[in-house]
PDB file of C-alpha atoms in Angstrom:
ATOM      1  CA  MET A   1     -21.427   9.506  68.643  1.00  0.00           C
ATOM      2  CA  PRO A   2     -22.076   5.722  68.819  1.00  0.00           C
ATOM      3  CA  THR A   3     -22.574   3.510  72.050  1.00  0.00           C
ATOM      4  CA  SER A   4     -21.457   0.178  72.890  1.00  0.00           C
ATOM      5  CA  ALA A   5     -23.217  -2.770  74.203  1.00  0.00           C
ATOM      6  CA  ALA A   6     -21.887  -1.918  77.546  1.00  0.00           C
ATOM      7  CA  GLY A   7     -23.055   1.774  76.956  1.00  0.00           C
ATOM      8  CA  ASN A   8     -19.160   2.953  76.761  1.00  0.00           C
ATOM      9  CA  GLU A   9     -19.053   5.660  73.999  1.00  0.00           C
ATOM     10  CA  CYS A  10     -16.927   3.938  70.314  1.00  0.00           C
ATOM     11  CA  VAL A  11     -13.660   5.587  69.317  1.00  0.00           C
ATOM     12  CA  ALA A  12     -12.633   4.658  65.946  1.00  0.00           C
ATOM     13  CA  PRO A  13      -9.117   2.534  65.965  1.00  0.00           C
ATOM     14  CA  THR A  14      -6.444   5.287  65.439  1.00  0.00           C
ATOM     15  CA  LEU A  15      -2.785   4.680  64.803  1.00  0.00           C
ATOM     16  CA  VAL A  16      -2.135   4.324  68.784  1.00  0.00           C
ATOM     17  CA  THR A  17      -5.112   2.532  69.362  1.00  0.00           C
ATOM     18  CA  ALA A  18      -4.537  -0.098  66.898  1.00  0.00           C
ATOM     19  CA  CYS A  19      -1.347  -0.591  67.218  1.00  0.00           C
ATOM     20  CA  THR A  20      -0.988  -1.519  70.791  1.00  0.00           C
ATOM     21  CA  ALA A  21       2.707  -1.628  70.583  1.00  0.00           C
ATOM     22  CA  LEU A  22       4.837   0.285  68.909  1.00  0.00           C
ATOM     23  CA  PRO A  23       7.952  -1.400  67.269  1.00  0.00           C
ATOM     24  CA  PRO A  24      10.898   0.731  68.224  1.00  0.00           C
ATOM     25  CA  GLU A  25      11.891   3.587  66.152  1.00  0.00           C
ATOM     26  CA  GLY A  26      13.539   2.532  62.877  1.00  0.00           C
ATOM     27  CA  ALA A  27      12.161  -0.741  62.958  1.00  0.00           C
ATOM     28  CA  ALA A  28       9.658  -2.180  60.165  1.00  0.00           C
ATOM     29  CA  PRO A  29       5.584  -2.571  61.358  1.00  0.00           C
ATOM     30  CA  CYS A  30       5.419  -6.316  61.873  1.00  0.00           C
ATOM     31  CA  LEU A  31       1.566  -6.733  59.982  1.00  0.00           C
ATOM     32  CA  GLY A  32       1.316  -9.770  61.077  1.00  0.00           C
ATOM     33  CA  ARG A  33       2.379 -12.495  58.792  1.00  0.00           C
ATOM     34  CA  PRO A  34       6.148 -13.622  57.975  1.00  0.00           C
ATOM     35  CA  GLY A  35       7.536 -11.696  55.287  1.00  0.00           C
ATOM     36  CA  ALA A  36       4.998  -8.244  55.375  1.00  0.00           C
ATOM     37  CA  ALA A  37       7.786  -6.113  56.553  1.00  0.00           C
ATOM     38  CA  ALA A  38       9.841  -6.560  53.542  1.00  0.00           C
ATOM     39  CA  SER A  39       7.086  -6.529  51.273  1.00  0.00           C
ATOM     40  CA  LEU A  40       5.392  -3.886  52.329  1.00  0.00           C
ATOM     41  CA  ILE A  41       8.944  -1.855  51.914  1.00  0.00           C
ATOM     42  CA  SER A  42       9.809  -3.556  48.708  1.00  0.00           C
ATOM     43  CA  THR A  43       6.845  -2.543  46.593  1.00  0.00           C
ATOM     44  CA  ALA A  44       7.043   1.339  48.669  1.00  0.00           C
ATOM     45  CA  SER A  45      10.208   2.595  46.298  1.00  0.00           C
ATOM     46  CA  ARG A  46       8.859   0.813  43.305  1.00  0.00           C
ATOM     47  CA  PRO A  47       7.761   3.716  40.756  1.00  0.00           C
ATOM     48  CA  PHE A  48       3.082   3.495  40.831  1.00  0.00           C
ATOM     49  CA  GLY A  49       2.445   1.474  37.750  1.00  0.00           C
ATOM     50  CA  ILE A  50       5.072  -1.504  38.337  1.00  0.00           C
ATOM     51  CA  ASN A  51       3.609  -3.409  41.510  1.00  0.00           C
ATOM     52  CA  ARG A  52       0.123  -4.043  39.658  1.00  0.00           C
ATOM     53  CA  ARG A  53       0.024  -8.156  37.993  1.00  0.00           C
ATOM     54  CA  HIS A  54       0.262  -8.966  34.033  1.00  0.00           C
ATOM     55  CA  ARG A  55      -2.749 -10.868  33.507  1.00  0.00           C
ATOM     56  CA  GLY A  56      -2.746 -10.525  29.503  1.00  0.00           C
ATOM     57  CA  PHE A  57      -2.880  -7.541  27.120  1.00  0.00           C
ATOM     58  CA  THR A  58      -5.066  -4.175  27.370  1.00  0.00           C
ATOM     59  CA  LEU A  59      -7.108  -3.655  24.117  1.00  0.00           C
ATOM     60  CA  LEU A  60      -5.449  -1.291  23.033  1.00  0.00           C
ATOM     61  CA  GLU A  61      -1.939  -2.849  22.804  1.00  0.00           C
ATOM     62  CA  LEU A  62      -3.550  -5.863  21.005  1.00  0.00           C
ATOM     63  CA  LEU A  63      -5.339  -3.481  18.362  1.00  0.00           C
ATOM     64  CA  VAL A  64      -2.129  -1.773  17.704  1.00  0.00           C
ATOM     65  CA  VAL A  65      -0.049  -5.822  16.774  1.00  0.00           C
ATOM     66  CA  VAL A  66      -3.176  -6.590  14.426  1.00  0.00           C
ATOM     67  CA  ALA A  67      -2.732  -2.700  12.363  1.00  0.00           C
ATOM     68  CA  ILE A  68       1.237  -3.905  12.200  1.00  0.00           C
ATOM     69  CA  MET A  69       0.134  -6.834  11.085  1.00  0.00           C
ATOM     70  CA  ALA A  70      -2.384  -6.047   8.695  1.00  0.00           C
ATOM     71  CA  LEU A  71       0.249  -3.242   7.865  1.00  0.00           C
ATOM     72  CA  ALA A  72       3.236  -5.912   7.088  1.00  0.00           C
ATOM     73  CA  SER A  73       0.941  -8.016   5.347  1.00  0.00           C
ATOM     74  CA  ALA A  74       0.225  -5.749   3.001  1.00  0.00           C
ATOM     75  CA  GLY A  75       3.181  -4.365   2.260  1.00  0.00           C
ATOM     76  CA  VAL A  76       4.164  -7.818   1.224  1.00  0.00           C
ATOM     77  CA  ALA A  77       1.616  -7.834  -1.277  1.00  0.00           C
ATOM     78  CA  PHE A  78       2.716  -5.314  -2.923  1.00  0.00           C
ATOM     79  CA  ALA A  79       6.430  -6.124  -3.047  1.00  0.00           C
ATOM     80  CA  LEU A  80       4.575 -10.248  -5.189  1.00  0.00           C
ATOM     81  CA  ARG A  81       3.287  -8.780  -7.253  1.00  0.00           C
ATOM     82  CA  ASP A  82       3.546  -9.633 -10.321  1.00  0.00           C
ATOM     83  CA  THR A  83       5.946  -7.516 -11.711  1.00  0.00           C
ATOM     84  CA  SER A  84       5.160  -8.664 -16.162  1.00  0.00           C
ATOM     85  CA  GLN A  85       2.169  -7.671 -15.321  1.00  0.00           C
ATOM     86  CA  THR A  86       3.440  -4.553 -14.368  1.00  0.00           C
ATOM     87  CA  LEU A  87       5.877  -4.006 -16.642  1.00  0.00           C
ATOM     88  CA  LEU A  88       3.125  -4.317 -19.126  1.00  0.00           C
ATOM     89  CA  GLU A  89       1.219  -2.244 -17.369  1.00  0.00           C
ATOM     90  CA  ARG A  90       3.253   0.860 -17.622  1.00  0.00           C
ATOM     91  CA  ASP A  91       4.209  -0.354 -21.156  1.00  0.00           C
ATOM     92  CA  ALA A  92       0.856  -0.162 -22.307  1.00  0.00           C
ATOM     93  CA  ALA A  93       0.072   3.805 -20.601  1.00  0.00           C
ATOM     94  CA  ARG A  94       3.363   4.444 -21.503  1.00  0.00           C
ATOM     95  CA  LEU A  95       2.388   4.053 -25.556  1.00  0.00           C
ATOM     96  CA  ALA A  96      -0.904   5.532 -24.801  1.00  0.00           C
ATOM     97  CA  ALA A  97       1.437   8.879 -24.401  1.00  0.00           C
ATOM     98  CA  LEU A  98       3.331   8.266 -26.830  1.00  0.00           C
ATOM     99  CA  LEU A  99       0.110   7.933 -28.793  1.00  0.00           C
ATOM    100  CA  GLU A 100      -1.496  10.828 -28.411  1.00  0.00           C
ATOM    101  CA  SER A 101       1.480  12.937 -28.789  1.00  0.00           C
ATOM    102  CA  ALA A 102       2.398  11.414 -32.563  1.00  0.00           C
ATOM    103  CA  ARG A 103      -0.974  12.355 -33.072  1.00  0.00           C
ATOM    104  CA  ALA A 104      -0.498  16.477 -31.499  1.00  0.00           C
ATOM    105  CA  GLN A 105       2.447  16.453 -33.791  1.00  0.00           C
ATOM    106  CA  SER A 106       0.911  15.430 -36.511  1.00  0.00           C
ATOM    107  CA  ARG A 107      -2.242  18.227 -36.424  1.00  0.00           C
ATOM    108  CA  ALA A 108       0.385  20.476 -35.285  1.00  0.00           C
ATOM    109  CA  SER A 109       3.500  19.116 -39.135  1.00  0.00           C
ATOM    110  CA  GLY A 110      -0.063  18.247 -40.904  1.00  0.00           C
ATOM    111  CA  MET A 111       1.766  15.962 -42.087  1.00  0.00           C
ATOM    112  CA  ALA A 112       0.599  11.828 -41.709  1.00  0.00           C
ATOM    113  CA  VAL A 113       1.537   9.610 -39.233  1.00  0.00           C
ATOM    114  CA  ARG A 114       1.199   6.182 -38.733  1.00  0.00           C
ATOM    115  CA  TRP A 115       2.917   3.657 -36.043  1.00  0.00           C
ATOM    116  CA  ARG A 116       3.278   0.332 -36.664  1.00  0.00           C
ATOM    117  CA  PRO A 117       5.888  -2.927 -35.084  1.00  0.00           C
ATOM    118  CA  THR A 118       9.149  -3.976 -35.335  1.00  0.00           C
ATOM    119  CA  ALA A 119      11.361  -6.631 -34.087  1.00  0.00           C
ATOM    120  CA  GLU A 120      12.895  -3.621 -31.567  1.00  0.00           C
ATOM    121  CA  GLY A 121      10.186  -2.256 -30.324  1.00  0.00           C
ATOM    122  CA  PHE A 122       7.946   0.197 -32.318  1.00  0.00           C
ATOM    123  CA  HIS A 123       8.136   2.876 -35.102  1.00  0.00           C
ATOM    124  CA  PHE A 124       6.380   5.913 -36.195  1.00  0.00           C
ATOM    125  CA  ASP A 125       7.024   7.367 -39.823  1.00  0.00           C
ATOM    126  CA  GLY A 126       5.932  10.571 -40.355  1.00  0.00           C
ATOM    127  CA  ILE A 127       7.192  12.048 -37.303  1.00  0.00           C
ATOM    128  CA  PRO A 128      11.490  12.048 -37.856  1.00  0.00           C
ATOM    129  CA  GLY A 129      14.023   9.891 -35.854  1.00  0.00           C
ATOM    130  CA  GLY A 130      14.565  10.489 -32.478  1.00  0.00           C
ATOM    131  CA  ALA A 131      11.748  12.445 -31.277  1.00  0.00           C
ATOM    132  CA  LEU A 132       9.823  10.043 -29.307  1.00  0.00           C
ATOM    133  CA  PRO A 133      11.332   6.716 -27.994  1.00  0.00           C
ATOM    134  CA  GLU A 134      10.823   3.292 -29.420  1.00  0.00           C
ATOM    135  CA  ARG A 135      11.474   0.532 -28.055  1.00  0.00           C
ATOM    136  CA  TRP A 136       9.555  -0.637 -25.081  1.00  0.00           C
ATOM    137  CA  LEU A 137      10.604  -0.646 -21.343  1.00  0.00           C
ATOM    138  CA  GLY A 138      11.097  -4.118 -21.529  1.00  0.00           C
ATOM    139  CA  ASN A 139      11.914  -7.006 -22.619  1.00  0.00           C
ATOM    140  CA  ASP A 140       8.812  -9.320 -22.006  1.00  0.00           C
ATOM    141  CA  THR A 141       6.071  -6.693 -24.434  1.00  0.00           C
ATOM    142  CA  ALA A 142       4.364  -7.700 -27.508  1.00  0.00           C
ATOM    143  CA  THR A 143       2.615  -7.188 -29.949  1.00  0.00           C
ATOM    144  CA  ARG A 144       0.688  -8.245 -33.386  1.00  0.00           C
ATOM    145  CA  ALA A 145       3.746  -8.007 -36.372  1.00  0.00           C
ATOM    146  CA  ASP A 146       0.958  -6.163 -37.919  1.00  0.00           C
ATOM    147  CA  ALA A 147      -0.448  -3.797 -36.131  1.00  0.00           C
ATOM    148  CA  LEU A 148      -0.614   0.241 -38.071  1.00  0.00           C
ATOM    149  CA  LEU A 149      -2.216   2.277 -36.494  1.00  0.00           C
ATOM    150  CA  VAL A 150      -2.314   5.976 -38.449  1.00  0.00           C
ATOM    151  CA  LEU A 151      -2.777   8.801 -36.043  1.00  0.00           C
ATOM    152  CA  GLY A 152      -3.362  12.069 -38.283  1.00  0.00           C
ATOM    153  CA  PRO A 153      -3.323  14.738 -39.128  1.00  0.00           C
ATOM    154  CA  GLU A 154      -7.212  15.149 -39.330  1.00  0.00           C
ATOM    155  CA  PRO A 155      -8.863  15.946 -36.289  1.00  0.00           C
ATOM    156  CA  ILE A 156     -10.762  12.950 -35.783  1.00  0.00           C
ATOM    157  CA  ILE A 157      -9.545   9.365 -36.766  1.00  0.00           C
ATOM    158  CA  GLY A 158     -11.098   6.472 -37.538  1.00  0.00           C
ATOM    159  CA  ARG A 159     -11.835   3.689 -34.240  1.00  0.00           C
ATOM    160  CA  GLN A 160      -7.840   1.727 -32.987  1.00  0.00           C
ATOM    161  CA  ALA A 161      -6.698  -0.328 -30.948  1.00  0.00           C
ATOM    162  CA  VAL A 162      -3.479  -1.993 -30.152  1.00  0.00           C
ATOM    163  CA  LEU A 163      -3.105  -4.982 -28.478  1.00  0.00           C
ATOM    164  CA  LEU A 164      -0.458  -6.302 -26.151  1.00  0.00           C
ATOM    165  CA  GLN A 165       0.581  -9.170 -24.820  1.00  0.00           C
ATOM    166  CA  SER A 166       3.428 -10.559 -22.560  1.00  0.00           C
ATOM    167  CA  VAL A 167       5.998 -12.847 -23.922  1.00  0.00           C
ATOM    168  CA  SER A 168       6.413 -14.874 -21.330  1.00  0.00           C
ATOM    169  CA  GLN A 169       2.729 -15.189 -19.941  1.00  0.00           C
ATOM    170  CA  PRO A 170       1.369 -14.519 -23.324  1.00  0.00           C
ATOM    171  CA  ALA A 171      -2.526 -15.264 -21.177  1.00  0.00           C
ATOM    172  CA  GLN A 172      -1.574 -11.282 -19.974  1.00  0.00           C
ATOM    173  CA  GLN A 173      -3.130  -8.425 -22.399  1.00  0.00           C
ATOM    174  CA  LEU A 174      -4.309  -4.888 -22.582  1.00  0.00           C
ATOM    175  CA  LEU A 175      -5.465  -2.454 -25.067  1.00  0.00           C
ATOM    176  CA  VAL A 176      -5.071   0.444 -26.133  1.00  0.00           C
ATOM    177  CA  ALA A 177      -7.424   2.221 -28.012  1.00  0.00           C
ATOM    178  CA  THR A 178      -9.415   5.086 -28.863  1.00  0.00           C
ATOM    179  CA  ASP A 179     -13.074   5.896 -30.453  1.00  0.00           C
ATOM    180  CA  GLY A 180     -11.066   8.985 -33.063  1.00  0.00           C
ATOM    181  CA  VAL A 181     -12.027  10.949 -30.988  1.00  0.00           C
ATOM    182  CA  ARG A 182     -10.854  10.887 -27.424  1.00  0.00           C
ATOM    183  CA  PRO A 183      -7.083  10.160 -27.016  1.00  0.00           C
ATOM    184  CA  PHE A 184      -5.227   6.773 -26.667  1.00  0.00           C
ATOM    185  CA  THR A 185      -6.618   5.341 -23.587  1.00  0.00           C
ATOM    186  CA  VAL A 186      -6.104   1.662 -21.791  1.00  0.00           C
ATOM    187  CA  VAL A 187      -8.589  -0.840 -21.890  1.00  0.00           C
ATOM    188  CA  ALA A 188      -8.662  -4.881 -20.088  1.00  0.00           C
ATOM    189  CA  PRO A 189      -9.226  -6.771 -23.543  1.00  0.00           C
ATOM    190  CA  PRO A 190     -12.434  -7.779 -24.348  1.00  0.00           C
ATOM    191  CA  ALA A 191     -13.495 -11.403 -22.724  1.00  0.00           C
ATOM    192  CA  ARG A 192     -12.121 -14.276 -25.891  1.00  0.00           C
TER     193      ARG A 192
END
């Protein structure tokens, strides 16, 4: 054991040796500063972790907030998308599917089928009325009135295309085209 300068053994302080006078039973301990006893009692009654002081946000909390903001921004961007462009894309994809269906019906029946635009939409000559839809999904899609597509009955047809455009925004255009062997697909129109 270590000894002090006077040669006496040093005794580690204990509760009894550290406090010269113990408070009476039931009294709060006095730690040398006013209000310390009340502070000790109030912190002891709080749940673990609440007594630490908040000095800012953790990195995890900031990352969660940034992720929520990014998702909200993406949702707003998709909600504000131009509806005329979306409608034109849906009409073009639908027309490509309808042309392929008419092409298959033409090959199966051996009858020639032609597609032509009308004032209300379009018409398939050579297919019984009502077999395929003949209207655009909305009133904003149009094509040139002199467009004509020959869809069969030969398995290989010539290169054909039809240009669709938005009535309200004529700069928005899509091309539904085939090379004669592959199916009709939607492509961006060539730059002018």
